[in-house]
């Protein structure tokens, strides 16, 4: 709870709204014990006194009643009615919405059509009709306001419930023998609660306004009882002659609503899980680089990554995702980068063109040498001309990489013209279609006018490869491009990548968790574990005899089909968290060759010929 | 005894076009499938996305109703079971271990559900039973007060398995039990499953797209393609000597160390349209051994449930 308030308070406007609201609430709650004059005693002799006249701090109204006293008592009443209406609307609306969403089908149809009917009336008209039927009075106004707000809650909560009802944990609850009603109460309701609170916090202000509106029209609180709406209503006739009688309740309404809305937005932001993860914070177009003007060591290779360290700062934790990583890629070479989830392989690949989401990502040090320039320190405009042009990416899930609302053709054209605006449209089209053919899409003309969701996963990934190739890149970074695909499709995509690289002399940085895939496609491989490179060398040699125990274990994990006795291999234990990396070798606690030396200090990198490894006791001696 | 028997099981989803014009389309998901699962055995079902394997799994545990056909659990029709009874006979282990746990409940609350609602156990016995099962699957007692997001994938999958075991069901359906896990962790979980099977006399149906996983854990394997079982054989033989051209293609596509690229680059990989299934063999358009018969004649189904079975006119 304290943590939650701290998050809300971080948002300055929300803190301001919260404080404003707290002051108003305290004052109105304290109204009975504050030394106030009686709110309803009329004294026509003192009518329309201006503020500070005759001991009336805010003056008096048309019947000579003390405005300050009426204001505080009235605020108390308005707040109570507003909150009560919000609470009633939230309760009934949420129950209806949850039932409709959970049971679905006919129940859903009946409830939601009824809700739609309620919504079809202009709300003020509906409220007026209800008050007309039940008679004027604050309680009836409360019922009317609550009723007209039920649809808002019902619709919101129904939507959330429908998504929840199809979640696997609900099916698991069913299989545990729970009845439907129990599932609704025990499993679904706790997940709805934040949504209900969010919806309430944003609507209370609006309900107070609606109640005030009804009172203003004389349908809510009846004289002599004061609430903010009726005070405003009574002051209306004296608006020109004695404006202070209108300003006093008016300003109060303004303060309450602005306070509630600002605070409510803060509550919403703090409760929304997407915001907690920071996904609504727009990341910078380029990762923050703290390496200053580090000059990369000159290199004859196409790309040379030198001592790259990328971190993520989340709350107080620092996640060391890539730790002093160095490697080079030659022209026409396919370099494999292998590691398990959380080993830092994707972060390393994204760091090359500063694509790591920032904040929270920061490139602490290191450099990426491409044509004698440090890519990490390039100004944004210059970097943009390289990204997607000379260095392009292929990602794991083609459905999320492609824009769902544009046709394949439009997206290819856009990718092409973003970097080469001189090309004419007809030239661009024929170039794009040729590319689609070269990634073995059987009928480019048909695919051209189609939207991504109309293609199969394998076809989509081909489109992504075509898009990556469209500006004749020198380097393609492929981040698990076949992991989401079926094996037969994977085999085809690997084939396509392999023949393209031979035809075009492309360099590929191929990221994968599967040594089988890497061994088919790549010339050299880098093995990453817990953010560091632990071994590097030609794929063939490493498969023959790995030096690092982790590599050796990882190779054993590749299955061999048709040999049931060759059981699947596993590595005992789990990899360390990137925010709590141990001293010494990160793999030591899972390693069968571990010695005392492995647990302290840092492990040096040993190199011999074209291979290197980071281990004191390599498998098979010195490799 | 048979733990589970599926007889001529089919599922078609109906899809209506338009709001006023009710133009019904039948989408075929599972098509006339028969098999048996013997007690203390593991049947692996393998196939690529869209082959109907998840639909099949959900029908077997009663989360989906079949369009036609029968499911017998321990020689009794599934429709004769009440929800509570059914949960004591068959359980399901979900593919994504994290999303099968309620994010707002502690592990204790999630694990207590089957004991409370299936077995009406008192609170005093619940914890004791829970701790013994947690010990079996390698979970620590202090995990009980934690929430799902605090666990790694491997741990969450163990929690899912523990929940299924607490229901005391003898048949477990495991839907992609390790596909969310890293390769180095996968066989930890598979080995655990094998140990539990022996210890508690369980019968498994393991559904996966990963041939190696299925081969490792199963006694028998059925290969599914486009809603059909195209080949069914013992796990020792099926990938060593594939008889159906599709099985051969699958085996050839798995990347292994020191293996050259399979030359399948120019072949079609698209599935037939499920709203408009082909007359004959559904693999015909991708098959290099096909004949005219394959195009027009319905391929055989395994009505006798004898092994080995292959649904092909020209088996390899």
mmCIF file of N, CA, C and O in Angstrom, chain A residues 316-357:
data_model
loop_
_atom_site.group_PDB
_atom_site.id
_atom_site.type_symbol
_atom_site.label_atom_id
_atom_site.label_comp_id
_atom_site.label_asym_id
_atom_site.label_seq_id
_atom_site.Cartn_x
_atom_site.Cartn_y
_atom_site.Cartn_z
ATOM 1 N N UNK A 316 15.853 -0.668 -8.346
ATOM 2 C CA UNK A 316 17.229 -0.585 -7.831
ATOM 3 C C UNK A 316 18.142 -1.635 -8.462
ATOM 4 O O UNK A 316 19.323 -1.661 -8.210
ATOM 5 N N UNK A 317 17.540 -2.519 -9.296
ATOM 6 C CA UNK A 317 18.339 -3.636 -9.799
ATOM 7 C C UNK A 317 19.057 -3.273 -11.094
ATOM 8 O O UNK A 317 18.515 -2.568 -11.933
ATOM 9 N N UNK A 318 20.265 -3.800 -11.223
ATOM 10 C CA UNK A 318 21.013 -3.643 -12.474
ATOM 11 C C UNK A 318 21.157 -5.022 -13.095
ATOM 12 O O UNK A 318 21.722 -5.923 -12.483
ATOM 13 N N UNK A 319 20.607 -5.191 -14.300
ATOM 14 C CA UNK A 319 20.728 -6.463 -15.006
ATOM 15 C C UNK A 319 21.855 -6.343 -16.024
ATOM 16 O O UNK A 319 21.781 -5.510 -16.925
ATOM 17 N N UNK A 320 22.877 -7.178 -15.828
ATOM 18 C CA UNK A 320 24.065 -7.110 -16.683
ATOM 19 C C UNK A 320 23.832 -8.051 -17.871
ATOM 20 O O UNK A 320 24.219 -9.202 -17.836
ATOM 21 N N UNK A 321 23.161 -7.533 -18.921
ATOM 22 C CA UNK A 321 22.740 -8.438 -19.985
ATOM 23 C C UNK A 321 23.851 -8.800 -20.937
ATOM 24 O O UNK A 321 23.858 -9.868 -21.518
ATOM 25 N N UNK A 322 24.762 -7.863 -21.157
ATOM 26 C CA UNK A 322 25.888 -8.269 -21.961
ATOM 27 C C UNK A 322 27.113 -7.610 -21.362
ATOM 28 O O UNK A 322 27.116 -6.439 -21.024
ATOM 29 N N UNK A 323 28.111 -8.443 -21.151
ATOM 30 C CA UNK A 323 29.181 -8.097 -20.246
ATOM 31 C C UNK A 323 30.518 -8.223 -20.954
ATOM 32 O O UNK A 323 31.007 -9.316 -21.158
ATOM 33 N N UNK A 324 31.058 -7.090 -21.383
ATOM 34 C CA UNK A 324 32.387 -7.077 -21.993
ATOM 35 C C UNK A 324 32.463 -8.052 -23.180
ATOM 36 O O UNK A 324 33.331 -8.902 -23.247
ATOM 37 N N UNK A 325 31.506 -7.900 -24.093
ATOM 38 C CA UNK A 325 31.404 -8.814 -25.224
ATOM 39 C C UNK A 325 32.177 -8.278 -26.426
ATOM 40 O O UNK A 325 32.009 -7.114 -26.792
ATOM 41 N N UNK A 326 33.035 -9.093 -27.002
ATOM 42 C CA UNK A 326 33.765 -8.683 -28.203
ATOM 43 C C UNK A 326 33.685 -9.790 -29.249
ATOM 44 O O UNK A 326 33.857 -10.960 -28.915
ATOM 45 N N UNK A 327 33.402 -9.408 -30.473
ATOM 46 C CA UNK A 327 33.478 -10.381 -31.568
ATOM 47 C C UNK A 327 33.545 -9.635 -32.896
ATOM 48 O O UNK A 327 33.310 -8.425 -32.944
ATOM 49 N N UNK A 328 33.915 -10.365 -33.942
ATOM 50 C CA UNK A 328 34.033 -9.756 -35.267
ATOM 51 C C UNK A 328 33.301 -10.603 -36.293
ATOM 52 O O UNK A 328 33.185 -11.815 -36.128
ATOM 53 N N UNK A 329 32.803 -9.947 -37.325
ATOM 54 C CA UNK A 329 32.179 -10.685 -38.426
ATOM 55 C C UNK A 329 32.875 -10.282 -39.712
ATOM 56 O O UNK A 329 33.039 -9.089 -39.989
ATOM 57 N N UNK A 330 33.261 -11.285 -40.488
ATOM 58 C CA UNK A 330 33.905 -10.989 -41.767
ATOM 59 C C UNK A 330 32.874 -10.869 -42.863
ATOM 60 O O UNK A 330 31.734 -11.290 -42.693
ATOM 61 N N UNK A 331 33.306 -10.338 -43.983
ATOM 62 C CA UNK A 331 32.401 -10.278 -45.131
ATOM 63 C C UNK A 331 32.039 -11.686 -45.580
ATOM 64 O O UNK A 331 32.903 -12.557 -45.679
ATOM 65 N N UNK A 332 30.767 -11.908 -45.822
ATOM 66 C CA UNK A 332 30.307 -13.205 -46.325
ATOM 67 C C UNK A 332 30.303 -14.314 -45.302
ATOM 68 O O UNK A 332 30.058 -15.464 -45.630
ATOM 69 N N UNK A 333 30.527 -13.946 -44.055
ATOM 70 C CA UNK A 333 30.590 -14.986 -43.031
ATOM 71 C C UNK A 333 29.239 -15.124 -42.329
ATOM 72 O O UNK A 333 28.514 -14.154 -42.161
ATOM 73 N N UNK A 334 28.915 -16.347 -41.915
ATOM 74 C CA UNK A 334 27.743 -16.520 -41.075
ATOM 75 C C UNK A 334 28.211 -16.884 -39.684
ATOM 76 O O UNK A 334 28.787 -17.944 -39.459
ATOM 77 N N UNK A 335 27.990 -15.957 -38.746
ATOM 78 C CA UNK A 335 28.431 -16.157 -37.378
ATOM 79 C C UNK A 335 27.232 -16.551 -36.530
ATOM 80 O O UNK A 335 26.225 -15.849 -36.509
ATOM 81 N N UNK A 336 27.328 -17.670 -35.842
ATOM 82 C CA UNK A 336 26.247 -18.092 -34.957
ATOM 83 C C UNK A 336 26.446 -17.505 -33.573
ATOM 84 O O UNK A 336 27.579 -17.344 -33.121
ATOM 85 N N UNK A 337 25.336 -17.143 -32.917
ATOM 86 C CA UNK A 337 25.418 -16.665 -31.542
ATOM 87 C C UNK A 337 24.432 -17.525 -30.770
ATOM 88 O O UNK A 337 23.229 -17.464 -30.997
ATOM 89 N N UNK A 338 24.963 -18.378 -29.895
ATOM 90 C CA UNK A 338 24.079 -19.329 -29.236
ATOM 91 C C UNK A 338 24.039 -19.091 -27.735
ATOM 92 O O UNK A 338 25.029 -18.674 -27.141
ATOM 93 N N UNK A 339 22.899 -19.309 -27.155
ATOM 94 C CA UNK A 339 22.738 -19.170 -25.710
ATOM 95 C C UNK A 339 21.298 -19.447 -25.359
ATOM 96 O O UNK A 339 20.435 -19.454 -26.231
ATOM 97 N N UNK A 340 21.033 -19.672 -24.064
ATOM 98 C CA UNK A 340 19.666 -19.960 -23.648
ATOM 99 C C UNK A 340 18.944 -18.663 -23.337
ATOM 100 O O UNK A 340 19.529 -17.585 -23.404
ATOM 101 N N UNK A 341 17.665 -18.751 -22.970
ATOM 102 C CA UNK A 341 16.940 -17.512 -22.707
ATOM 103 C C UNK A 341 17.606 -16.792 -21.536
ATOM 104 O O UNK A 341 18.023 -17.407 -20.567
ATOM 105 N N UNK A 342 17.740 -15.484 -21.683
ATOM 106 C CA UNK A 342 18.373 -14.699 -20.636
ATOM 107 C C UNK A 342 19.886 -14.709 -20.683
ATOM 108 O O UNK A 342 20.543 -14.222 -19.770
ATOM 109 N N UNK A 343 20.472 -15.241 -21.755
ATOM 110 C CA UNK A 343 21.933 -15.249 -21.809
ATOM 111 C C UNK A 343 22.474 -13.948 -22.375
ATOM 112 O O UNK A 343 23.669 -13.730 -22.399
ATOM 113 N N UNK A 344 21.594 -13.072 -22.844
ATOM 114 C CA UNK A 344 22.041 -11.775 -23.347
ATOM 115 C C UNK A 344 22.298 -11.757 -24.833
ATOM 116 O O UNK A 344 22.800 -10.773 -25.376
ATOM 117 N N UNK A 345 21.916 -12.831 -25.555
ATOM 118 C CA UNK A 345 22.233 -12.873 -26.975
ATOM 119 C C UNK A 345 21.442 -11.856 -27.782
ATOM 120 O O UNK A 345 22.000 -11.184 -28.650
ATOM 121 N N UNK A 346 20.147 -11.703 -27.473
ATOM 122 C CA UNK A 346 19.359 -10.730 -28.228
ATOM 123 C C UNK A 346 19.778 -9.307 -27.905
ATOM 124 O O UNK A 346 19.859 -8.461 -28.798
ATOM 125 N N UNK A 347 20.042 -9.044 -26.630
ATOM 126 C CA UNK A 347 20.452 -7.695 -26.228
ATOM 127 C C UNK A 347 21.752 -7.317 -26.938
ATOM 128 O O UNK A 347 21.902 -6.205 -27.441
ATOM 129 N N UNK A 348 22.673 -8.259 -27.008
ATOM 130 C CA UNK A 348 23.924 -7.999 -27.698
ATOM 131 C C UNK A 348 23.657 -7.637 -29.156
ATOM 132 O O UNK A 348 24.214 -6.673 -29.678
ATOM 133 N N UNK A 349 22.776 -8.401 -29.792
ATOM 134 C CA UNK A 349 22.496 -8.159 -31.201
ATOM 135 C C UNK A 349 21.801 -6.814 -31.409
ATOM 136 O O UNK A 349 22.104 -6.091 -32.361
ATOM 137 N N UNK A 350 20.898 -6.460 -30.506
ATOM 138 C CA UNK A 350 20.194 -5.191 -30.649
ATOM 139 C C UNK A 350 21.123 -4.009 -30.352
ATOM 140 O O UNK A 350 20.958 -2.924 -30.909
ATOM 141 N N UNK A 351 22.106 -4.233 -29.483
ATOM 142 C CA UNK A 351 23.032 -3.151 -29.137
ATOM 143 C C UNK A 351 23.838 -2.694 -30.344
ATOM 144 O O UNK A 351 24.271 -1.543 -30.400
ATOM 145 N N UNK A 352 24.033 -3.586 -31.310
ATOM 146 C CA UNK A 352 24.890 -3.259 -32.452
ATOM 147 C C UNK A 352 24.415 -1.979 -33.150
ATOM 148 O O UNK A 352 25.214 -1.127 -33.515
ATOM 149 N N UNK A 353 23.093 -1.829 -33.314
ATOM 150 C CA UNK A 353 22.617 -0.581 -33.907
ATOM 151 C C UNK A 353 21.788 0.228 -32.905
ATOM 152 O O UNK A 353 20.852 0.921 -33.276
ATOM 153 N N UNK A 354 22.137 0.124 -31.632
ATOM 154 C CA UNK A 354 21.501 0.923 -30.569
ATOM 155 C C UNK A 354 19.992 0.769 -30.546
ATOM 156 O O UNK A 354 19.252 1.736 -30.410
ATOM 157 N N UNK A 355 19.506 -0.464 -30.712
ATOM 158 C CA UNK A 355 18.057 -0.701 -30.721
ATOM 159 C C UNK A 355 17.517 -1.168 -29.374
ATOM 160 O O UNK A 355 16.347 -1.456 -29.254
ATOM 161 N N UNK A 356 18.383 -1.242 -28.365
ATOM 162 C CA UNK A 356 17.914 -1.692 -27.049
ATOM 163 C C UNK A 356 17.013 -0.607 -26.466
ATOM 164 O O UNK A 356 17.378 0.571 -26.480
ATOM 165 N N UNK A 357 15.829 -0.997 -25.984
ATOM 166 C CA UNK A 357 14.877 -0.028 -25.440
ATOM 167 C C UNK A 357 15.536 0.749 -24.317
ATOM 168 O O UNK A 357 16.090 0.176 -23.384
#
